[in-house]
Short mmCIF file of C-alpha atoms in Angstrom, two decimals:
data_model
loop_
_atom_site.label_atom_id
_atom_site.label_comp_id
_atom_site.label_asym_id
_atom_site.label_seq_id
_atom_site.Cartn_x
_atom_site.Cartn_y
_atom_site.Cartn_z
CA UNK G 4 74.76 -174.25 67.07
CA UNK G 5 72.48 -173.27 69.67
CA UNK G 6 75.01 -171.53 71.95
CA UNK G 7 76.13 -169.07 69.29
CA UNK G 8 73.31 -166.73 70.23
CA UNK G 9 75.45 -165.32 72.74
CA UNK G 10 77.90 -164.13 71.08
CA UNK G 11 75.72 -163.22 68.47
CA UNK G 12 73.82 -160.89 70.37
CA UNK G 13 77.26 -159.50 72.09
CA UNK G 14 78.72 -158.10 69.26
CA UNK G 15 75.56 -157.28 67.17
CA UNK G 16 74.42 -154.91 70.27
CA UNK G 17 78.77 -153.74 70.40
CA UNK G 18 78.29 -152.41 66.55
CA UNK G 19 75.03 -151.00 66.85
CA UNK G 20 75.54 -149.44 69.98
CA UNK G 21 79.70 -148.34 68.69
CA UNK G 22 77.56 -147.19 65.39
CA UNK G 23 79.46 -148.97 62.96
CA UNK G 24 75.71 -150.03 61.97
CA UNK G 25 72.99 -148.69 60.95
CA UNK G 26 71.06 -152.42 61.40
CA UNK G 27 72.06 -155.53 61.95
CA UNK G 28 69.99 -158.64 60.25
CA UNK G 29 69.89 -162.03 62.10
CA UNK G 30 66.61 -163.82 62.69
CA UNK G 31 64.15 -164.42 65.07
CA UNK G 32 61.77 -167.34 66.04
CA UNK G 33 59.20 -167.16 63.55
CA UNK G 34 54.87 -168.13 64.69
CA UNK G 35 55.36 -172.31 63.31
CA UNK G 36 57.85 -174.14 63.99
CA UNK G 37 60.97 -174.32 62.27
CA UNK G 38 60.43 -171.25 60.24
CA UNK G 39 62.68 -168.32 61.70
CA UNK G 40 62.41 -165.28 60.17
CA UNK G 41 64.65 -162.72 58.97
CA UNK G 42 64.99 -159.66 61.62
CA UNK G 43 66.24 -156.17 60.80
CA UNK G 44 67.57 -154.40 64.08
CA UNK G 45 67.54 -151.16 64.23
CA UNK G 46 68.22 -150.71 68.47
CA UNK G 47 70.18 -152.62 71.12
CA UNK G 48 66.64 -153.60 72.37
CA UNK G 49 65.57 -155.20 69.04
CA UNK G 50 68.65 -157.71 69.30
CA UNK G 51 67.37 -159.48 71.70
CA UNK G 52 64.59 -160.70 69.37
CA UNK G 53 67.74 -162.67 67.67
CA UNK G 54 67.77 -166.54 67.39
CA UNK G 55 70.56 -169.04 66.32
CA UNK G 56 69.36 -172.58 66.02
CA UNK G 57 69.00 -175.33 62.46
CA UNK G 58 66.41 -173.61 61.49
CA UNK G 59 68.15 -170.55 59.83
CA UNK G 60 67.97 -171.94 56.40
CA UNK G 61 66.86 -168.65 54.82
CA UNK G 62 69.98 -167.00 53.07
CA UNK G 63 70.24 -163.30 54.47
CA UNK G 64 72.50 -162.40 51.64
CA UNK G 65 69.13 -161.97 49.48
CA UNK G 66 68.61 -158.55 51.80
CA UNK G 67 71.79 -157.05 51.03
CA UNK G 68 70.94 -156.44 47.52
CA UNK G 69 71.43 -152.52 46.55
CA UNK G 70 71.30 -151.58 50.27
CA UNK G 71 73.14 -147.94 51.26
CA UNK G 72 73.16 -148.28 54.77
CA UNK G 73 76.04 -149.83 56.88
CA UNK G 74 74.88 -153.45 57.56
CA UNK G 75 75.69 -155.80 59.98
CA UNK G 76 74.60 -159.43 59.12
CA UNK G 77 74.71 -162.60 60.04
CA UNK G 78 76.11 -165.41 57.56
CA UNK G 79 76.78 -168.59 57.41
CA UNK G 80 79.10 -170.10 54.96
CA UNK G 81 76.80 -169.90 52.07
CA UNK G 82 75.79 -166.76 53.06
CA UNK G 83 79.08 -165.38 53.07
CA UNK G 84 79.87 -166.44 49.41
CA UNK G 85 76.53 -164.80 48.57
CA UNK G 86 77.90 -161.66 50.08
CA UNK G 87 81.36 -161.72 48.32
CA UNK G 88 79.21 -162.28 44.79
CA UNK G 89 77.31 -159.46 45.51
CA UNK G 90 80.42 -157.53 45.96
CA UNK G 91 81.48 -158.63 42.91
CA UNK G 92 78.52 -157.90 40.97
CA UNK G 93 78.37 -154.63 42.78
CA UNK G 94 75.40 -154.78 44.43
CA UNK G 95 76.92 -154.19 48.21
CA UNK G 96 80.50 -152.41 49.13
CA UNK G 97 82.32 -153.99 51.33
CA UNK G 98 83.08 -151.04 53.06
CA UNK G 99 79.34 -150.95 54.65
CA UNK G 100 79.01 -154.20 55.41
CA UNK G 101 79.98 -155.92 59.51
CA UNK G 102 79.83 -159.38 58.60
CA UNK G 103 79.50 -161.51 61.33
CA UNK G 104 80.70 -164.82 60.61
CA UNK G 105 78.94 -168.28 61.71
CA UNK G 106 80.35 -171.50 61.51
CA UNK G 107 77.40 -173.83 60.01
CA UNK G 108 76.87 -177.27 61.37
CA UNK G 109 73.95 -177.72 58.49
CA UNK G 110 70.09 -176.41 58.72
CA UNK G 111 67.40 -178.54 59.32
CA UNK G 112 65.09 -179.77 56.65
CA UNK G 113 61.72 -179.11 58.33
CA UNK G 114 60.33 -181.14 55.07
CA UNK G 115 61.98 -184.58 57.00
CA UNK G 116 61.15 -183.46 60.19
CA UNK G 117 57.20 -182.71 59.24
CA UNK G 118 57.20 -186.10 57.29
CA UNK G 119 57.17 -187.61 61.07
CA UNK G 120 53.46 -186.45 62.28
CA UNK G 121 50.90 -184.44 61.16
CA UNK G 122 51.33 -181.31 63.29
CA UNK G 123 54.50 -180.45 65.11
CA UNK G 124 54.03 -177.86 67.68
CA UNK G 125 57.54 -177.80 69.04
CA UNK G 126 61.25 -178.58 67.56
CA UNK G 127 64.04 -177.79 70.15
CA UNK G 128 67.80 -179.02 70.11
CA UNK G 129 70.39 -179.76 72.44
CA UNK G 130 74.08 -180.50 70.58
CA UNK G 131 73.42 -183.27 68.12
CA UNK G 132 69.70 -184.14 69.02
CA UNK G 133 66.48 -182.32 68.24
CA UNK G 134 64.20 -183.18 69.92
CA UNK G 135 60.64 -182.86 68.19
CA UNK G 136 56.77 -182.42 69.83
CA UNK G 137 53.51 -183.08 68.05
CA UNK G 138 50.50 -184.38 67.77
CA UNK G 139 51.28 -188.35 69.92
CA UNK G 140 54.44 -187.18 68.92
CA UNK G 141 57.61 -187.05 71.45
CA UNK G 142 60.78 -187.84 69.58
CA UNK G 143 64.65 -187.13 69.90
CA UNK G 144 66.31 -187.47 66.83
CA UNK G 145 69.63 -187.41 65.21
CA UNK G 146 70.76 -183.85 63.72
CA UNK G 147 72.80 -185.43 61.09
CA UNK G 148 69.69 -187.36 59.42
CA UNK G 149 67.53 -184.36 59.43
CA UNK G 150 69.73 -181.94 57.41
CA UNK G 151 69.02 -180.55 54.16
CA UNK G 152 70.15 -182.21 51.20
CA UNK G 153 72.63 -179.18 50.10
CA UNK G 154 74.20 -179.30 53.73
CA UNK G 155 74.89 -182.86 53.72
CA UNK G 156 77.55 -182.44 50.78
CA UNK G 157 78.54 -178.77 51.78
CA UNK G 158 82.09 -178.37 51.43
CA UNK G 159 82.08 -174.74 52.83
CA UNK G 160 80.54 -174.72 55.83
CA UNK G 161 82.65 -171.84 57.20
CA UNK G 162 82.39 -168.05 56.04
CA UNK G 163 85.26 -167.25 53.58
CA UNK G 164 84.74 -163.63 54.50
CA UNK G 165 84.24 -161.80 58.22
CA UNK G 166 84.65 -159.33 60.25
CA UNK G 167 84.16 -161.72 63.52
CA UNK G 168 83.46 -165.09 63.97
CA UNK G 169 81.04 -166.38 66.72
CA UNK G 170 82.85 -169.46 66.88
CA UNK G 171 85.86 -171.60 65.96
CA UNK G 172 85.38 -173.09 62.46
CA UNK G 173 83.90 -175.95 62.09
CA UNK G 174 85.46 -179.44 60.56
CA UNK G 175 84.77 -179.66 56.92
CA UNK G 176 83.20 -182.70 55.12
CA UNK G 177 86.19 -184.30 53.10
CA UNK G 178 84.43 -187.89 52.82
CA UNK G 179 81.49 -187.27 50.80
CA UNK G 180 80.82 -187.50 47.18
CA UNK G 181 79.73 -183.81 46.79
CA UNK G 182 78.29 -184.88 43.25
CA UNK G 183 76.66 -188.14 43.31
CA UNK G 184 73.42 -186.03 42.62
CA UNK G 185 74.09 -184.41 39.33
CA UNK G 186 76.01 -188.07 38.17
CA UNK G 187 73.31 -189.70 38.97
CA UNK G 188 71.17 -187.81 36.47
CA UNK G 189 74.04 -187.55 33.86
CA UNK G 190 73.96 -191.26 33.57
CA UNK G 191 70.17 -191.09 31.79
CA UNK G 192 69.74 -191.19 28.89
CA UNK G 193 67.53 -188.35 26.62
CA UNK G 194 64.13 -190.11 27.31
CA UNK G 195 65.17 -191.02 30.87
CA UNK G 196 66.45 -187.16 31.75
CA UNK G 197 63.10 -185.56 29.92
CA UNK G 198 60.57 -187.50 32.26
CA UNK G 199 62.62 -187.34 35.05
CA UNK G 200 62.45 -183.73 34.79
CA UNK G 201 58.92 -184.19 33.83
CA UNK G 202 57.77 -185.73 37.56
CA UNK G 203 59.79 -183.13 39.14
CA UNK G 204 58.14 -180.05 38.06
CA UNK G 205 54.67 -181.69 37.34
CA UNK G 206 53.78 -179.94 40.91
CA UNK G 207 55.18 -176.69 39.90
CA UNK G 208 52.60 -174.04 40.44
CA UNK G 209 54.62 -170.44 39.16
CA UNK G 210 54.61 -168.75 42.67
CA UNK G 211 58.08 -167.66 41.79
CA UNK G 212 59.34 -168.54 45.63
CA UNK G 213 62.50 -169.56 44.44
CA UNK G 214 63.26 -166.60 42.90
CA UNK G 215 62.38 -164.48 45.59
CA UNK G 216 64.24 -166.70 48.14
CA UNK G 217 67.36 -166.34 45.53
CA UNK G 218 70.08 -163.99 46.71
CA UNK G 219 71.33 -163.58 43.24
CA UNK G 220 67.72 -163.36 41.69
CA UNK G 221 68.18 -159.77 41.66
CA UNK G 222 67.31 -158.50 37.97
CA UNK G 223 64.76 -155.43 38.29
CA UNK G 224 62.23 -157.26 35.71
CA UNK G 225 62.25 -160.95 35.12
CA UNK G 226 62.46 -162.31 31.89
CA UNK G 227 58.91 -164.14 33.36
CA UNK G 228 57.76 -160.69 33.32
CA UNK G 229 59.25 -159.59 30.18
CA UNK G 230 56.30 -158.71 27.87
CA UNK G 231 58.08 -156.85 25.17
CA UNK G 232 58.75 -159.53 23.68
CA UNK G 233 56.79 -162.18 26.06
CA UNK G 234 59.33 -164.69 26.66
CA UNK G 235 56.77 -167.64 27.18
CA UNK G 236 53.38 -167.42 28.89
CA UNK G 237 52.55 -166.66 32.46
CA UNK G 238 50.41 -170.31 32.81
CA UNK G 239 51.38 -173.54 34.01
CA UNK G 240 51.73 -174.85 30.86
CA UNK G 241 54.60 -177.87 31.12
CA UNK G 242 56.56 -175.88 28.39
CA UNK G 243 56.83 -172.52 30.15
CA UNK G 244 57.37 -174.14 33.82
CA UNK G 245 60.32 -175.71 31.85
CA UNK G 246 61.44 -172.92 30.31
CA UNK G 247 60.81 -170.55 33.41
CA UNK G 248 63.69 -173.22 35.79
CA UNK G 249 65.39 -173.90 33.02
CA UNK G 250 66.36 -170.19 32.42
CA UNK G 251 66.36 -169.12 35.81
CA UNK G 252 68.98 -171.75 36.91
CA UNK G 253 71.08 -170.28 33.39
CA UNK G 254 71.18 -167.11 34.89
CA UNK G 255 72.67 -169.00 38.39
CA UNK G 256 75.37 -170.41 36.19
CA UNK G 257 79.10 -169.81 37.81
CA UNK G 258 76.75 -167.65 40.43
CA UNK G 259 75.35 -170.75 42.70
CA UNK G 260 76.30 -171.14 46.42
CA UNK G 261 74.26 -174.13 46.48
CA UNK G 262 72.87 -172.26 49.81
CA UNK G 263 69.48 -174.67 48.94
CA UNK G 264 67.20 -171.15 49.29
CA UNK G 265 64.86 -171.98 46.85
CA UNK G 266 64.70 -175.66 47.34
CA UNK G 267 63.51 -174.47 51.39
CA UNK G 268 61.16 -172.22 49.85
CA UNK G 269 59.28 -173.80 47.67
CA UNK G 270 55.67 -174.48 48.91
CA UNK G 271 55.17 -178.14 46.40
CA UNK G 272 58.91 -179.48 47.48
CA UNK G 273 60.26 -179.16 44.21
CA UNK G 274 64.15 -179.67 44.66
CA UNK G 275 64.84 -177.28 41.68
CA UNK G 276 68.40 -177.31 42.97
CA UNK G 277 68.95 -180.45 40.43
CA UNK G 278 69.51 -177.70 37.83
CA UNK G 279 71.91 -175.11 39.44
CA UNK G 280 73.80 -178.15 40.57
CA UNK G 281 74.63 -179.19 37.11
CA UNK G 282 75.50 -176.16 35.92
CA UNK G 283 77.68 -175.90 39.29
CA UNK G 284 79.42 -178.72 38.52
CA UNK G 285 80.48 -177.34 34.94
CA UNK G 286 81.80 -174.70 36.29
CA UNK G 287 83.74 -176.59 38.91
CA UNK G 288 84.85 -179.30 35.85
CA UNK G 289 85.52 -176.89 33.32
CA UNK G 290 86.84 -173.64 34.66
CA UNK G 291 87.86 -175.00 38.50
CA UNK G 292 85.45 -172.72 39.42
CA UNK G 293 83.40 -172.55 42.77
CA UNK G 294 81.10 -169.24 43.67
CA UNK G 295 81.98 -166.76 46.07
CA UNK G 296 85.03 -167.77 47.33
CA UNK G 297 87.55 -164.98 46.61
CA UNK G 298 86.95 -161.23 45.95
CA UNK G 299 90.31 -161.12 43.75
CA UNK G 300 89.20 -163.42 41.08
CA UNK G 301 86.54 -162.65 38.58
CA UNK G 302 83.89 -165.38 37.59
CA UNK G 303 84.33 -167.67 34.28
CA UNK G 304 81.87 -166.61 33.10
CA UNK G 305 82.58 -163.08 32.36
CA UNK G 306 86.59 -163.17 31.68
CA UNK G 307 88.47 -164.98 28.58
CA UNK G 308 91.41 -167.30 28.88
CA UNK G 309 93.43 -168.31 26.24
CA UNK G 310 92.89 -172.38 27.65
CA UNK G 311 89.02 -171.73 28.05
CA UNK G 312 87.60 -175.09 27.10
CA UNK G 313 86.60 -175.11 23.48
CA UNK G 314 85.89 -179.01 22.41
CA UNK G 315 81.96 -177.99 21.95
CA UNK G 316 82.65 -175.39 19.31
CA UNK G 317 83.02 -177.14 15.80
CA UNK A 25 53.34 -187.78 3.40
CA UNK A 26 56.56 -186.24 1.63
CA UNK A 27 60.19 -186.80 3.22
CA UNK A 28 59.98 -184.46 6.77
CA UNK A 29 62.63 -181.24 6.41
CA UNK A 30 63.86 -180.29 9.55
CA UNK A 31 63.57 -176.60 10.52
CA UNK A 32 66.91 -175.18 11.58
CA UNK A 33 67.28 -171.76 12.93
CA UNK A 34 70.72 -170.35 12.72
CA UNK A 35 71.80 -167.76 14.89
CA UNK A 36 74.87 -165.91 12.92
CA UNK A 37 76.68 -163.12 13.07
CA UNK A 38 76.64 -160.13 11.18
CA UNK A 39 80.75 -159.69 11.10
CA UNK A 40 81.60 -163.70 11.02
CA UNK A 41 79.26 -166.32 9.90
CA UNK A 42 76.76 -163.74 8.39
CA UNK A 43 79.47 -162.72 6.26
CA UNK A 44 80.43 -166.29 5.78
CA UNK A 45 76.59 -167.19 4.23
CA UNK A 46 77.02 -164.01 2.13
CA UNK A 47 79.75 -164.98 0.42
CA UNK A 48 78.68 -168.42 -0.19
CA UNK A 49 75.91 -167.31 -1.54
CA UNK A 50 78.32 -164.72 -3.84
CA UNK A 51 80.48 -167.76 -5.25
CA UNK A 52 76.94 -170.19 -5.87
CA UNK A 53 77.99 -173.09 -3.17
CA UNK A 54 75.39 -174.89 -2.46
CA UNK A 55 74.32 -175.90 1.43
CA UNK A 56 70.97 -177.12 2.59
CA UNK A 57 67.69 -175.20 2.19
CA UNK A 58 66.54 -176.32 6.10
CA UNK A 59 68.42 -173.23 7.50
CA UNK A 60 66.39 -170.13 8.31
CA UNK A 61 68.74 -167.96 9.52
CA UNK A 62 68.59 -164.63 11.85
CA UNK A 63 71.18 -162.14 11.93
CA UNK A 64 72.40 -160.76 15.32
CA UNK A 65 74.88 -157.99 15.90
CA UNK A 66 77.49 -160.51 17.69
CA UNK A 67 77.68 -163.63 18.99
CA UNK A 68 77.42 -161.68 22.27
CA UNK A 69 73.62 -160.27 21.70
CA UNK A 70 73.02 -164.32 21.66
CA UNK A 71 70.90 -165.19 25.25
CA UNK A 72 69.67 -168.69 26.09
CA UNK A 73 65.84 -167.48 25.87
CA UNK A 74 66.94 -167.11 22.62
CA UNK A 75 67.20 -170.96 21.49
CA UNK A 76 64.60 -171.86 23.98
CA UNK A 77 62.47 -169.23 22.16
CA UNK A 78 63.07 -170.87 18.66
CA UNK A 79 62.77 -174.72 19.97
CA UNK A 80 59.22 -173.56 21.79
CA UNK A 81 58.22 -172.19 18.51
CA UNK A 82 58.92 -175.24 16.69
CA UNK A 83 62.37 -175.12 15.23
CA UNK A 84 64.38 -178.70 15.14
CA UNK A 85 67.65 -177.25 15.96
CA UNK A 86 69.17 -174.38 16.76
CA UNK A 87 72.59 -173.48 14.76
CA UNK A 88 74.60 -170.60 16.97
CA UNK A 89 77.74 -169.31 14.76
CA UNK A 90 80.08 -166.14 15.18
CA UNK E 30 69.94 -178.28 27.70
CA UNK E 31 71.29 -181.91 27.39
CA UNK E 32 71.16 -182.60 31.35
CA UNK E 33 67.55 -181.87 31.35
CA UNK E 34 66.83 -184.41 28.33
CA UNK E 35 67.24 -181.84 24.92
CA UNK E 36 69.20 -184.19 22.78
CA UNK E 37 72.67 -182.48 22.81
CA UNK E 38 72.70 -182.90 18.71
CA UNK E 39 69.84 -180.45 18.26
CA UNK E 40 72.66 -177.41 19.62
CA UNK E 41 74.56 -176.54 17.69
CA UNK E 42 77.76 -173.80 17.96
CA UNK E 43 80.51 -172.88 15.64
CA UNK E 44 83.14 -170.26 14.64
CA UNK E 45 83.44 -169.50 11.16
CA UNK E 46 85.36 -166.03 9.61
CA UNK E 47 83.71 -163.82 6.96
CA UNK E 48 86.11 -165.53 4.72
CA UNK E 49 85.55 -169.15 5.11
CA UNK E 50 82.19 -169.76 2.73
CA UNK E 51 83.66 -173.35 2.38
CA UNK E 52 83.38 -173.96 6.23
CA UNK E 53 80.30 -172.64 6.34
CA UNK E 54 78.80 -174.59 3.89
CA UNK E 55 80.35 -177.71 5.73
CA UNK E 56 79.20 -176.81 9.08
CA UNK E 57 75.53 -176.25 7.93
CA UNK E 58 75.48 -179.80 6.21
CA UNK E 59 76.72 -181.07 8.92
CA UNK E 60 73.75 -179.00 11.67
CA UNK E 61 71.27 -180.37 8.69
CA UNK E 62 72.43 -184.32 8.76
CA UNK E 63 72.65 -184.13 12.62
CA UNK E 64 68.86 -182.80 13.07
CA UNK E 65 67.59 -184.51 9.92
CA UNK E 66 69.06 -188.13 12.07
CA UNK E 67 67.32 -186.64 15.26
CA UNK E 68 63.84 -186.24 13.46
CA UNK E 69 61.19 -183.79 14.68
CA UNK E 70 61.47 -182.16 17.91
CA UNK E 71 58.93 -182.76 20.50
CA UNK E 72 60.75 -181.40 23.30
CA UNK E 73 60.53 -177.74 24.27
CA UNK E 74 57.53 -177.03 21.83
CA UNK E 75 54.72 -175.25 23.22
CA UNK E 76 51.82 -177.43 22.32
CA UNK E 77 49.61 -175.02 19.34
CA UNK E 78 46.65 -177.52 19.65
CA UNK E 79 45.38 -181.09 21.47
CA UNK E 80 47.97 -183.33 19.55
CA UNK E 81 51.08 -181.12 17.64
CA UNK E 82 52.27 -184.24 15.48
CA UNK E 83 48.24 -184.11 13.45
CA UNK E 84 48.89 -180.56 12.73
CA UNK E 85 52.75 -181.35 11.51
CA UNK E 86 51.37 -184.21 9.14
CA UNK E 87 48.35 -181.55 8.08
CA UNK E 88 51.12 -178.96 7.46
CA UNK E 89 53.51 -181.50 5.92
#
């Protein structure tokens, strides 16, 4: 992953410097560990700010959203099918977009890695080992066992849409049961699924990270915010937490890259990814449906079909 | 404590199942008291806040028809 | 809703014409029984008060 930066850098400073650009975003290494940020680059000069390594979990995509300029940016695969839904929903044209294309090995969970000590004051890889400094702390680890959950069962690991690609694409996972998550939780019962989803979001706190993380969490006023009518109340109360992921992962439905954004945001560790997933899943089940892949189709959830599924409807 | 009566909010529309309710109501059948029903313009003005909105209020089911 | 533990029974959606009264009228008993076999929802309801189930038997 590491030795993509070249190339990065090459052709982000060739487009800004040809000016097919008017930026290019990448990231750069952000003050902790493990935390890169997202970099706007304006000049040549500013690109060489740019870093590639697992830690570029962040989904750019979420910066794209109602920008006129001409953009260059750097995506991954999930990325990429961010991108081609926001063409879709009109939020980008294509036409002012350089995408830059970057085969994805999987990001780093920094959650796993800063279960190992309690302060990490370095995290550096080399091919399949990173190789981690803290506090009594001098480990090399496996990349594989560090990954996030989402990358683990990613199926698209290579952009469906470019301009250039850094690198050859990468081998896609065809062994792994991409769903064992949402079965798992299908298999409950009523009681089982209401206080399972009970412990999860007991730590919620409202700080809306998820949604601001979200590349397709776009809407000018959230229905959180709504107060004509007020939707449900602004506290932690276990009924509008509920209501607030509940909603907000409705909204995701036939939309969800599974890019794991607000999962890697979230400041308690709430996985709220457990609900896009299902609805994922429905779409994939139902309508053979998975986000972002083609600009020529458009999504379930706005066309008919004459052999939509109907067996709920009495 | 008398037999419980579930609260039902039905979400129907004005051009199908509104007119449906109507003219059962014309011809006398008879269907259960339970449902309290709210018209909306198509089964397309129907959101998911809006059945969350009803069961957080109270309602035992929610009934969407178009 | 059912995935995150709202029994699937309390949801109900239907098509029914203008002109079919009779279908309606079966369709609503059958919304009624389902619920009526579920019994009161707990789930979803934003709490009025320490303990909603007193205030259901006050009401009832």
């Amino acid at each position: 992953m590491i030795d993509y930066i070249d190339k990065i850098k090459q052709i982000s400073k060739q487009i800004l410097t040809d000016c097919r650009v008017d930026m290019v975003i990448g990231f750069r290494q952000g003050t902790v560990p493990m935390m890169n940020e997202p970099c706007f680059a304006k000049t040549v000069d500013d690109v060489d700010a740019f870093v590639w390594d697992s830690h570029c979990g962040i989904n750019l995509a979420n910066y794209l959203t109602g920008r006129k300029e001409k953009i260059g940016i750097i995506a991954k695969g999930c990325d990429t099918r961010n991108i081609v839904t926001h063409i879709i929903e009109n939020k980008i044209d294509r036409d002012r977009l350089y995408i830059i294309g970057v085969p994805c090995r999987g990001m780093v969970d920094r959650r796993k890695v800063n279960a190992l000590c309690d302060s990490i004051y370095e995290v550096t890889e080399q091919g399949d080992t990173v190789k981690v400094t803290g506090e009594n702390l001098d480990r090399q680890l496996a990349r594989a066992d560090l990954l996030q959950e989402n990358c683990t069962t990613c199926v698209h690991p290579n952009p469906v849409i470019y301009d250039e690609l850094v690198a050859d694409e990468v081998e896609v996972h065809t062994d792994v049961d991409r769903w064992a998550d949402v079965k798992k939780i299908e298999a409950m019962g009523s009681d089982e699924k209401w206080s399972y989803f009970d412990d999860l979001l007991k730590e919620c706190i409202r700080c809306y990270a998820c949604r601001n993380a979200c590349p397709l969490c776009y809407c000018p006023t959230c229905f959180v915010d709504e107060s004509k009518p007020q939707w449900m109340g602004k506290g932690q109360d276990e009924t509008d937490v509920r209501t607030f992921h509940f909603l907000r992962a409705y909204h995701c439905a036939g939309r969800c890259t599974d890019c794991g954004a607000c999962a890697r945001a979230c400041p308690v560790g709430i996985d709220m990814r457990v609900f896009t997933r299902k609805l994922e899943k429905d779409c994939f089940d139902l309508y053979g449906w998975e986000a972002g892949l083609t600009l020529d189709v458009r999504p379930p959830l706005d066309t008919y079909q004459a052999d939509d599924p109907e067996e709920f409807i009495k | 404590m008398s037999e419980w009566k579930p609260k039902i909010v039905a979400f129907l529309c004005n051009w199908c199942s509104y007119g449906a309710a109507d003219l059962a109501g014309v011809s006398r059948m008879e269907y259960p008291p339970h449902i309290r029903v709210i018209r909306i313009p198509c089964t397309g003005r129907m959101d998911p806040k809006f059945a969350l909105a009803a069961l957080r209020e109270g309602a035992d089911g929610v009934w969407v028809s178009g | 809703m059912a995935h995150m533990g709202v029994e699937s029974e309390r949801i109900h959606l239907s098509w029914v014409s203008s002109a079919e009264s009779t279908k309606f009228v079966r369709v609503a008993k059958e919304v009624t029984e389902a619920v009526r076999a579920l019994g009161p929802n707990r789930r979803f309801v934003k709490s009025q008060g320490p303990d909603r189930s007193l205030n259901d038997e006050k009401a009832a």
